[in-house]
Amino acid sequence: MKSVSFDSTNAACGAIFVALGLFFAYQSFNLDLGTTFRMGPGYFPLALAVVLTLLGVVILVQSTQIEGEPIGPIAWRGVLFILPAPIFFGLTVRGLGFVVALFFTALIACFASQKMRPLIAVALSFGITVFSVAVFSYALGLPFQRFGPWLRF
């Protein structure tokens, strides 16, 4: 008899996907689902939750088919720089404005990599900021303040 072995990384990811999908499917039933032709506010979240659950099941089944590597160490540097970046943006975008908040958000996220050098991080953050302002402010014409009330010039 063949012993059951599985890829623990894929099994954990699949289980998380299934759990999140079931949670969001359950939550979407609190909203009006509507019909296929007259979709309510809960229809699309339910559809996405079903897709996420099915994807999780596929990953779980696949994890029993192949044997993978064990879960490696957690990249704490990435966690400590990537997670606070969007939080910083959300807390400062109204006060600092889009340009400054985005520049510092990108700068914070740049240092998640150990290979990133300060000068390259500043240049990359500047480039992301210029590109984003060009696209969102000028090309799309979105109405947001480029510089907020904390930085009145």
PDB file of C-alpha atoms in Angstrom:
ATOM      1  CA  MET A   1       0.000   0.000   0.000  1.00  0.00           C
ATOM      2  CA  LYS A   2       1.324   3.421  -0.969  1.00  0.00           C
ATOM      3  CA  SER A   3       1.841   5.901   1.854  1.00  0.00           C
ATOM      4  CA  VAL A   4       0.249   9.291   1.480  1.00  0.00           C
ATOM      5  CA  SER A   5       2.760  12.080   1.090  1.00  0.00           C
ATOM      6  CA  PHE A   6       1.985  15.647   0.232  1.00  0.00           C
ATOM      7  CA  ASP A   7       3.578  18.965  -0.444  1.00  0.00           C
ATOM      8  CA  SER A   8       3.065  20.870   2.786  1.00  0.00           C
ATOM      9  CA  THR A   9       3.452  24.292   1.151  1.00  0.00           C
ATOM     10  CA  ASN A  10       0.763  23.653  -1.455  1.00  0.00           C
ATOM     11  CA  ALA A  11      -1.468  21.946   1.105  1.00  0.00           C
ATOM     12  CA  ALA A  12      -1.271  24.952   3.430  1.00  0.00           C
ATOM     13  CA  CYS A  13      -1.974  27.394   0.584  1.00  0.00           C
ATOM     14  CA  GLY A  14      -4.865  25.287  -0.689  1.00  0.00           C
ATOM     15  CA  ALA A  15      -6.379  25.041   2.784  1.00  0.00           C
ATOM     16  CA  ILE A  16      -6.103  28.819   3.244  1.00  0.00           C
ATOM     17  CA  PHE A  17      -7.774  29.406  -0.149  1.00  0.00           C
ATOM     18  CA  VAL A  18     -10.606  27.010   0.699  1.00  0.00           C
ATOM     19  CA  ALA A  19     -11.121  28.574   4.131  1.00  0.00           C
ATOM     20  CA  LEU A  20     -11.141  32.127   2.747  1.00  0.00           C
ATOM     21  CA  GLY A  21     -13.420  31.144  -0.120  1.00  0.00           C
ATOM     22  CA  LEU A  22     -15.930  29.503   2.212  1.00  0.00           C
ATOM     23  CA  PHE A  23     -15.809  32.482   4.588  1.00  0.00           C
ATOM     24  CA  PHE A  24     -16.487  34.992   1.806  1.00  0.00           C
ATOM     25  CA  ALA A  25     -19.181  32.771   0.290  1.00  0.00           C
ATOM     26  CA  TYR A  26     -20.906  32.656   3.671  1.00  0.00           C
ATOM     27  CA  GLN A  27     -20.606  36.430   4.047  1.00  0.00           C
ATOM     28  CA  SER A  28     -21.993  37.069   0.561  1.00  0.00           C
ATOM     29  CA  PHE A  29     -25.244  35.347   1.510  1.00  0.00           C
ATOM     30  CA  ASN A  30     -25.956  38.313   3.812  1.00  0.00           C
ATOM     31  CA  LEU A  31     -26.310  40.443   0.666  1.00  0.00           C
ATOM     32  CA  ASP A  32     -28.978  40.286  -2.018  1.00  0.00           C
ATOM     33  CA  LEU A  33     -27.752  37.845  -4.689  1.00  0.00           C
ATOM     34  CA  GLY A  34     -30.269  38.666  -7.406  1.00  0.00           C
ATOM     35  CA  THR A  35     -30.305  36.629 -10.610  1.00  0.00           C
ATOM     36  CA  THR A  36     -27.861  36.112 -13.412  1.00  0.00           C
ATOM     37  CA  PHE A  37     -29.444  38.874 -15.487  1.00  0.00           C
ATOM     38  CA  ARG A  38     -30.136  41.223 -12.557  1.00  0.00           C
ATOM     39  CA  MET A  39     -27.171  40.734 -10.285  1.00  0.00           C
ATOM     40  CA  GLY A  40     -27.389  41.975  -6.736  1.00  0.00           C
ATOM     41  CA  PRO A  41     -24.506  43.236  -4.603  1.00  0.00           C
ATOM     42  CA  GLY A  42     -23.736  39.725  -3.338  1.00  0.00           C
ATOM     43  CA  TYR A  43     -23.619  37.956  -6.699  1.00  0.00           C
ATOM     44  CA  PHE A  44     -20.094  38.889  -7.782  1.00  0.00           C
ATOM     45  CA  PRO A  45     -18.485  38.295  -4.342  1.00  0.00           C
ATOM     46  CA  LEU A  46     -20.165  34.884  -4.258  1.00  0.00           C
ATOM     47  CA  ALA A  47     -18.846  34.055  -7.731  1.00  0.00           C
ATOM     48  CA  LEU A  48     -15.315  35.067  -6.731  1.00  0.00           C
ATOM     49  CA  ALA A  49     -15.585  33.075  -3.494  1.00  0.00           C
ATOM     50  CA  VAL A  50     -16.634  29.969  -5.424  1.00  0.00           C
ATOM     51  CA  VAL A  51     -13.697  30.403  -7.815  1.00  0.00           C
ATOM     52  CA  LEU A  52     -11.304  30.845  -4.866  1.00  0.00           C
ATOM     53  CA  THR A  53     -12.686  27.740  -3.144  1.00  0.00           C
ATOM     54  CA  LEU A  54     -12.390  25.651  -6.318  1.00  0.00           C
ATOM     55  CA  LEU A  55      -8.843  26.883  -6.859  1.00  0.00           C
ATOM     56  CA  GLY A  56      -8.023  25.893  -3.281  1.00  0.00           C
ATOM     57  CA  VAL A  57      -9.462  22.415  -3.822  1.00  0.00           C
ATOM     58  CA  VAL A  58      -7.402  22.002  -7.004  1.00  0.00           C
ATOM     59  CA  ILE A  59      -4.249  23.050  -5.134  1.00  0.00           C
ATOM     60  CA  LEU A  60      -5.064  20.670  -2.274  1.00  0.00           C
ATOM     61  CA  VAL A  61      -5.548  17.766  -4.661  1.00  0.00           C
ATOM     62  CA  GLN A  62      -2.350  18.663  -6.485  1.00  0.00           C
ATOM     63  CA  SER A  63      -0.450  18.726  -3.192  1.00  0.00           C
ATOM     64  CA  THR A  64      -1.114  15.000  -2.773  1.00  0.00           C
ATOM     65  CA  GLN A  65       0.218  14.231  -6.248  1.00  0.00           C
ATOM     66  CA  ILE A  66       3.725  15.623  -5.890  1.00  0.00           C
ATOM     67  CA  GLU A  67       6.186  15.883  -3.078  1.00  0.00           C
ATOM     68  CA  GLY A  68       7.618  19.350  -2.690  1.00  0.00           C
ATOM     69  CA  GLU A  69      10.108  21.121  -0.542  1.00  0.00           C
ATOM     70  CA  PRO A  70       9.292  21.968   3.066  1.00  0.00           C
ATOM     71  CA  ILE A  71       8.188  25.455   3.982  1.00  0.00           C
ATOM     72  CA  GLY A  72      11.259  27.647   4.319  1.00  0.00           C
ATOM     73  CA  PRO A  73      11.947  30.425   6.766  1.00  0.00           C
ATOM     74  CA  ILE A  74       9.715  33.480   6.810  1.00  0.00           C
ATOM     75  CA  ALA A  75      11.179  36.521   5.063  1.00  0.00           C
ATOM     76  CA  TRP A  76      10.744  38.920   7.958  1.00  0.00           C
ATOM     77  CA  ARG A  77      12.364  41.825   6.156  1.00  0.00           C
ATOM     78  CA  GLY A  78       9.731  41.649   3.451  1.00  0.00           C
ATOM     79  CA  VAL A  79       6.923  41.407   5.987  1.00  0.00           C
ATOM     80  CA  LEU A  80       8.233  44.385   7.952  1.00  0.00           C
ATOM     81  CA  PHE A  81       8.528  46.638   4.887  1.00  0.00           C
ATOM     82  CA  ILE A  82       5.790  45.479   2.482  1.00  0.00           C
ATOM     83  CA  LEU A  83       2.883  45.338   4.940  1.00  0.00           C
ATOM     84  CA  PRO A  84       3.359  48.838   6.431  1.00  0.00           C
ATOM     85  CA  ALA A  85       3.753  50.511   3.013  1.00  0.00           C
ATOM     86  CA  PRO A  86       0.060  50.536   1.976  1.00  0.00           C
ATOM     87  CA  ILE A  87      -0.933  51.341   5.561  1.00  0.00           C
ATOM     88  CA  PHE A  88       1.368  54.373   5.442  1.00  0.00           C
ATOM     89  CA  PHE A  89      -0.167  55.395   2.119  1.00  0.00           C
ATOM     90  CA  GLY A  90      -3.705  55.107   3.448  1.00  0.00           C
ATOM     91  CA  LEU A  91      -2.913  57.137   6.543  1.00  0.00           C
ATOM     92  CA  THR A  92      -1.028  59.942   4.791  1.00  0.00           C
ATOM     93  CA  VAL A  93      -2.518  60.365   1.310  1.00  0.00           C
ATOM     94  CA  ARG A  94      -5.086  62.943   2.436  1.00  0.00           C
ATOM     95  CA  GLY A  95      -2.632  64.930   4.514  1.00  0.00           C
ATOM     96  CA  LEU A  96       0.515  64.754   2.383  1.00  0.00           C
ATOM     97  CA  GLY A  97      -1.172  64.394  -0.976  1.00  0.00           C
ATOM     98  CA  PHE A  98      -0.798  61.752  -3.665  1.00  0.00           C
ATOM     99  CA  VAL A  99       2.721  62.651  -4.812  1.00  0.00           C
ATOM    100  CA  VAL A 100       4.483  62.665  -1.448  1.00  0.00           C
ATOM    101  CA  ALA A 101       2.523  59.740   0.026  1.00  0.00           C
ATOM    102  CA  LEU A 102       3.201  57.593  -3.038  1.00  0.00           C
ATOM    103  CA  PHE A 103       6.896  58.481  -3.107  1.00  0.00           C
ATOM    104  CA  PHE A 104       7.414  57.479   0.533  1.00  0.00           C
ATOM    105  CA  THR A 105       5.223  54.388   0.167  1.00  0.00           C
ATOM    106  CA  ALA A 106       7.357  53.183  -2.743  1.00  0.00           C
ATOM    107  CA  LEU A 107      10.508  54.055  -0.813  1.00  0.00           C
ATOM    108  CA  ILE A 108       9.381  51.996   2.180  1.00  0.00           C
ATOM    109  CA  ALA A 109       8.486  49.037  -0.037  1.00  0.00           C
ATOM    110  CA  CYS A 110      11.847  49.223  -1.852  1.00  0.00           C
ATOM    111  CA  PHE A 111      13.724  48.243   1.275  1.00  0.00           C
ATOM    112  CA  ALA A 112      11.995  44.867   1.489  1.00  0.00           C
ATOM    113  CA  SER A 113      14.845  43.589  -0.675  1.00  0.00           C
ATOM    114  CA  GLN A 114      18.275  43.194   0.859  1.00  0.00           C
ATOM    115  CA  LYS A 115      19.826  43.990  -2.524  1.00  0.00           C
ATOM    116  CA  MET A 116      18.220  47.434  -2.786  1.00  0.00           C
ATOM    117  CA  ARG A 117      20.621  50.362  -2.440  1.00  0.00           C
ATOM    118  CA  PRO A 118      19.414  53.769  -1.162  1.00  0.00           C
ATOM    119  CA  LEU A 119      20.176  55.705  -4.354  1.00  0.00           C
ATOM    120  CA  ILE A 120      18.429  53.126  -6.538  1.00  0.00           C
ATOM    121  CA  ALA A 121      15.467  53.063  -4.131  1.00  0.00           C
ATOM    122  CA  VAL A 122      15.077  56.849  -4.393  1.00  0.00           C
ATOM    123  CA  ALA A 123      15.340  56.719  -8.186  1.00  0.00           C
ATOM    124  CA  LEU A 124      12.808  53.885  -8.416  1.00  0.00           C
ATOM    125  CA  SER A 125      10.404  55.671  -6.068  1.00  0.00           C
ATOM    126  CA  PHE A 126      10.753  58.859  -8.099  1.00  0.00           C
ATOM    127  CA  GLY A 127      10.053  56.982 -11.324  1.00  0.00           C
ATOM    128  CA  ILE A 128       6.989  55.244  -9.896  1.00  0.00           C
ATOM    129  CA  THR A 129       5.679  58.570  -8.607  1.00  0.00           C
ATOM    130  CA  VAL A 130       6.174  60.394 -11.917  1.00  0.00           C
ATOM    131  CA  PHE A 131       4.564  57.543 -13.868  1.00  0.00           C
ATOM    132  CA  SER A 132       1.601  57.305 -11.478  1.00  0.00           C
ATOM    133  CA  VAL A 133       0.961  61.052 -11.504  1.00  0.00           C
ATOM    134  CA  ALA A 134       1.166  61.096 -15.305  1.00  0.00           C
ATOM    135  CA  VAL A 135      -1.284  58.209 -15.653  1.00  0.00           C
ATOM    136  CA  PHE A 136      -3.771  58.842 -12.850  1.00  0.00           C
ATOM    137  CA  SER A 137      -3.744  62.618 -12.675  1.00  0.00           C
ATOM    138  CA  TYR A 138      -3.109  63.772 -16.223  1.00  0.00           C
ATOM    139  CA  ALA A 139      -4.131  60.894 -18.504  1.00  0.00           C
ATOM    140  CA  LEU A 140      -7.172  59.694 -16.549  1.00  0.00           C
ATOM    141  CA  GLY A 141      -7.957  63.040 -14.946  1.00  0.00           C
ATOM    142  CA  LEU A 142      -8.748  61.597 -11.525  1.00  0.00           C
ATOM    143  CA  PRO A 143      -9.658  64.345  -9.051  1.00  0.00           C
ATOM    144  CA  PHE A 144      -7.214  63.997  -6.196  1.00  0.00           C
ATOM    145  CA  GLN A 145      -4.867  66.450  -4.567  1.00  0.00           C
ATOM    146  CA  ARG A 146      -1.281  66.101  -5.683  1.00  0.00           C
ATOM    147  CA  PHE A 147      -0.055  67.885  -2.553  1.00  0.00           C
ATOM    148  CA  GLY A 148      -2.133  67.801   0.611  1.00  0.00           C
ATOM    149  CA  PRO A 149      -2.914  70.344   3.316  1.00  0.00           C
ATOM    150  CA  TRP A 150       0.083  69.320   5.416  1.00  0.00           C
ATOM    151  CA  LEU A 151       2.395  70.598   2.647  1.00  0.00           C
ATOM    152  CA  ARG A 152       0.878  73.849   1.431  1.00  0.00           C
ATOM    153  CA  PHE A 153       3.494  75.654  -0.634  1.00  0.00           C
TER     154      PHE A 153
END
